XYZ file of C-alpha atoms in Angstrom:
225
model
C -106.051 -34.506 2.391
C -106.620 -37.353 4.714
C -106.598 -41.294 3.790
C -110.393 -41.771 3.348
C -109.380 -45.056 5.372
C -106.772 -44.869 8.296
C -107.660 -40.902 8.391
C -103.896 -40.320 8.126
C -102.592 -37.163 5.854
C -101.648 -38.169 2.293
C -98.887 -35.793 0.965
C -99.047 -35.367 -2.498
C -98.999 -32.859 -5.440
C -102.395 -31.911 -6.434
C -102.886 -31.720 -10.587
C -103.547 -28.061 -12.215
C -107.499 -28.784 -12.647
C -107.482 -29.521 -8.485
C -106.145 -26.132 -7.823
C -108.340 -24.559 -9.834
C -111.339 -26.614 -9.012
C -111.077 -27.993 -5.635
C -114.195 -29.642 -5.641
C -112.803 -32.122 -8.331
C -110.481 -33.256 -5.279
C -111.889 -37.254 -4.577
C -111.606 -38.876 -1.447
C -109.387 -41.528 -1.859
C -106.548 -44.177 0.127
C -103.079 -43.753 1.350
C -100.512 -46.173 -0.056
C -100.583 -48.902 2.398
C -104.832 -49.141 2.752
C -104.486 -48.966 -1.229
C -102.716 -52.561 -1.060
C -104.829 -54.006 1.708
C -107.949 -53.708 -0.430
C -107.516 -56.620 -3.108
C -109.657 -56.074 -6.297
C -111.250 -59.092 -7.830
C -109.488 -60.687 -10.829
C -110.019 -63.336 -12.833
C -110.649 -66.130 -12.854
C -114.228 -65.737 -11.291
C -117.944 -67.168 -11.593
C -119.336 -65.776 -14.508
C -122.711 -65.388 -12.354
C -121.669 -64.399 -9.058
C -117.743 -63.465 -9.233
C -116.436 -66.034 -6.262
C -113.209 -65.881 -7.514
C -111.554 -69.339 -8.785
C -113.787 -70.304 -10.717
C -114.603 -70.220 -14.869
C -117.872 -71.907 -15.223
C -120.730 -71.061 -13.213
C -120.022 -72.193 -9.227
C -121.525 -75.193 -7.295
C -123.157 -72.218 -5.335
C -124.627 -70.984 -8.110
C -125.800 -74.244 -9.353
C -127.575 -75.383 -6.253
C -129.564 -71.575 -6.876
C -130.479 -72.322 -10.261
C -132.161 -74.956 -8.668
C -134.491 -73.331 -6.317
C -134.566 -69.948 -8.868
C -134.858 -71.651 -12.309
C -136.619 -68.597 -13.958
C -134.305 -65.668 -12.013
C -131.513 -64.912 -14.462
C -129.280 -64.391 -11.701
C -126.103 -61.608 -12.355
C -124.027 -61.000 -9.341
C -120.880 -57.880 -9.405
C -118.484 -57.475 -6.940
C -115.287 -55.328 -6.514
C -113.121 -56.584 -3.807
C -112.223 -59.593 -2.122
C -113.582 -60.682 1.184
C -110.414 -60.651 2.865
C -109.331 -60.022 6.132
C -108.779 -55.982 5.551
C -112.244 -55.901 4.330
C -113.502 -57.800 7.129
C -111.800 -55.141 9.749
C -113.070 -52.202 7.694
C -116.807 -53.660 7.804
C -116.225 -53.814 12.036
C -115.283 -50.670 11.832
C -117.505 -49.670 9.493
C -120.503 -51.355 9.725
C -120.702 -52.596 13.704
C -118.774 -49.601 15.083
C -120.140 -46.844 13.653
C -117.577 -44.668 11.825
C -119.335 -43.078 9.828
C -116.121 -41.277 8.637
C -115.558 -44.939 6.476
C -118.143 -44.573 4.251
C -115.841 -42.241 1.435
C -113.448 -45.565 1.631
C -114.670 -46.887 -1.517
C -116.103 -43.767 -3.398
C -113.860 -43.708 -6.790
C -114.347 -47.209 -7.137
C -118.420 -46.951 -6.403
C -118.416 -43.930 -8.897
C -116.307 -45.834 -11.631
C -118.712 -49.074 -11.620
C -121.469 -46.870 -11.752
C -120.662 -44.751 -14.229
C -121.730 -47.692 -16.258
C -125.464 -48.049 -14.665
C -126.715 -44.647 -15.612
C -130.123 -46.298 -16.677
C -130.654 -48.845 -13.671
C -133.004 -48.235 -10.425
C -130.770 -48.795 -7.823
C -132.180 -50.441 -4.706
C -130.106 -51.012 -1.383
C -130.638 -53.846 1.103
C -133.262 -51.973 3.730
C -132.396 -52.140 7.560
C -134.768 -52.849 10.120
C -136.161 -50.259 11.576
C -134.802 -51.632 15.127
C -131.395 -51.935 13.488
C -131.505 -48.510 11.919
C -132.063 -47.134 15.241
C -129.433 -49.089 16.889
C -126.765 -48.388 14.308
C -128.094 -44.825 13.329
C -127.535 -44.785 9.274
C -127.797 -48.031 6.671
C -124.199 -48.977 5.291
C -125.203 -49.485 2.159
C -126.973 -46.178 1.505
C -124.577 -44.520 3.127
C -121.726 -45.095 0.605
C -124.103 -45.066 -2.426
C -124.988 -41.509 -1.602
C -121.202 -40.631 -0.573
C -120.459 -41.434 -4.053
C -123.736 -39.376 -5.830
C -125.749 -42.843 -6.176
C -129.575 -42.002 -6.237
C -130.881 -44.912 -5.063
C -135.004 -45.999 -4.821
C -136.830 -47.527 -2.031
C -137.886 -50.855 -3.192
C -137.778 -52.774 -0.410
C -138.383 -53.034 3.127
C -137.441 -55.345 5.920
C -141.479 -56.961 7.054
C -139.283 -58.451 10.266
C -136.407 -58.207 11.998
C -134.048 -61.099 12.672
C -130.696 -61.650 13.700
C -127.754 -60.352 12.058
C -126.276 -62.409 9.044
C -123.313 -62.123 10.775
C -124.020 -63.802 13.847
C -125.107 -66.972 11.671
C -123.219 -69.900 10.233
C -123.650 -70.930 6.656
C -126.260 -73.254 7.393
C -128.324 -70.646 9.301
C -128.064 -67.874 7.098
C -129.533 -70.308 4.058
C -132.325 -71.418 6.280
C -133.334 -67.700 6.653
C -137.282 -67.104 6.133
C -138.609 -64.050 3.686
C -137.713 -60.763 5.603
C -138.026 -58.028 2.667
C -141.301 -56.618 1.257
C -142.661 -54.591 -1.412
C -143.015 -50.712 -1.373
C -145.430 -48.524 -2.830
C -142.714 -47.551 -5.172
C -141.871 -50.893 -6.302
C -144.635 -50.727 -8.709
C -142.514 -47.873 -10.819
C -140.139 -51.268 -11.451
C -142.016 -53.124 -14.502
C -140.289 -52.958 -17.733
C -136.909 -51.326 -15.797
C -133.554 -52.399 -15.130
C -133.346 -53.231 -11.505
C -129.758 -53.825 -9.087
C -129.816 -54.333 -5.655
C -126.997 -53.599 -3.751
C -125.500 -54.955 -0.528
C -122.169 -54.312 1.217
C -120.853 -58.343 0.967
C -122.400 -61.177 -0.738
C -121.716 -64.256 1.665
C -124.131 -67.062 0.584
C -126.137 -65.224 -1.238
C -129.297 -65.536 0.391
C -130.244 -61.920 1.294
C -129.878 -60.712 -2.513
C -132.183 -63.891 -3.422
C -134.480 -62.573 -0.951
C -134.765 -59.195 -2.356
C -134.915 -60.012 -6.040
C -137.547 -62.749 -5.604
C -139.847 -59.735 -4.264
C -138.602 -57.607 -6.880
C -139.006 -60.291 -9.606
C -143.068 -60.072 -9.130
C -143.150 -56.377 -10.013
C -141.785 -57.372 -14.058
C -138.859 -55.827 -14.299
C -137.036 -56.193 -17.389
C -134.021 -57.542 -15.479
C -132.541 -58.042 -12.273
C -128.671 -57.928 -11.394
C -127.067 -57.373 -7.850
C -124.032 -55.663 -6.673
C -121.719 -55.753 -3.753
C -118.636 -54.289 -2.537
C -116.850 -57.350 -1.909
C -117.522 -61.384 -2.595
């Protein structure tokens, strides 16, 4: 079995049920990429989990303000740290595809507990999709048995969030809209889900589409904050 990081052979002895059923055998992290990941603890935002915080954020506060009626929920797992941010490069501008298991018993574990949700990932571009070949988010959802539902779709394409400051990623115009199976939404529980959550502004984006379709609720989900 390799690390489903680093690629490098993990040496260990597999249980009774693995033998038997080697299927059962989950991709999963050597040692050392195990403590490079950090996992969220508390204290944290009770709306959007920046961690350090116990009351809702000033972020948070300032979106109230422009979202007063979007009961905003935000999930993360990780910690945007600076392991994460090398195993998005890698990931997410390079192209190893290989990265996408990286995360998978985690994914399945937090989802194990949103049998009943549509889930929705943040669309790519067409331009993009064909520049990077495969969407990130998708990718690990369905690595990890996530059935997820086109929602949304990007109506223009625009730089990269990454290759924006703060400023310029809030100042981003409208990019997602509506599919013809985002009218299947109304009366459902609805979570987007995005590889990081940054500022914020590209889950707002998505839900304030979604939010005209009357779904029951809206919550969001990331890998890491």
């Amino acid at each position: 079995m390799k690390c489903s990081y680093c690629q490098q052979e993990i040496i260990r002895n597999l249980t009774f049920k693995e033998i038997l059923f080697p299927l059962l055998i989950k991709s999963e992290r050597c040692s050392l990429c195990q403590k490079k990941f950090k996992k969220i603890t508390d204290p944290v935002c009770p709306t959007c989990f920046k961690p350090g915080w116990t009351v809702r954020c000033d972020e948070c506060q300032q979106w109230k303000k422009q979202y007063p009626y979007y009961d905003f929920c935000h999930q993360a797992l990780f910690n945007y740290n600076e392991a994460f941010k090398e195993w998005i490069y890698q990931y997410k501008f390079l192209g190893d595809f290989r990265l996408k298991t990286t995360f998978t018993v985690e994914i399945q574990e937090y989802f194990s507990h949103k049998k009943d949700w549509i889930i929705c990932c943040i669309p790519l571009s067409e331009q993009r999709f064909l520049q990077r070949g495969f969407n990130q988010v998708e990718a690990f959802l369905q690595t990890a048995n996530i059935k997820t539902s086109p929602l949304l779709e990007r109506s223009i394409d625009t730089l990269p969030q990454s290759n924006k400051n703060r400023q310029e990623r809030l100042a981003s115009p409208q990019v997602f809209a509506a599919t013809d199976q985002t009218i299947k939404i109304r009366n459902k529980k609805v979570l987007i889900v995005d590889d990081v959550y940054t500022t914020g502004r590209t889950l707002f984006h998505a839900a304030e589409i979604l939010q005209k379709y009357q779904p029951e609720k809206i919550q969001t989900f990331s890998l890491a904050r």
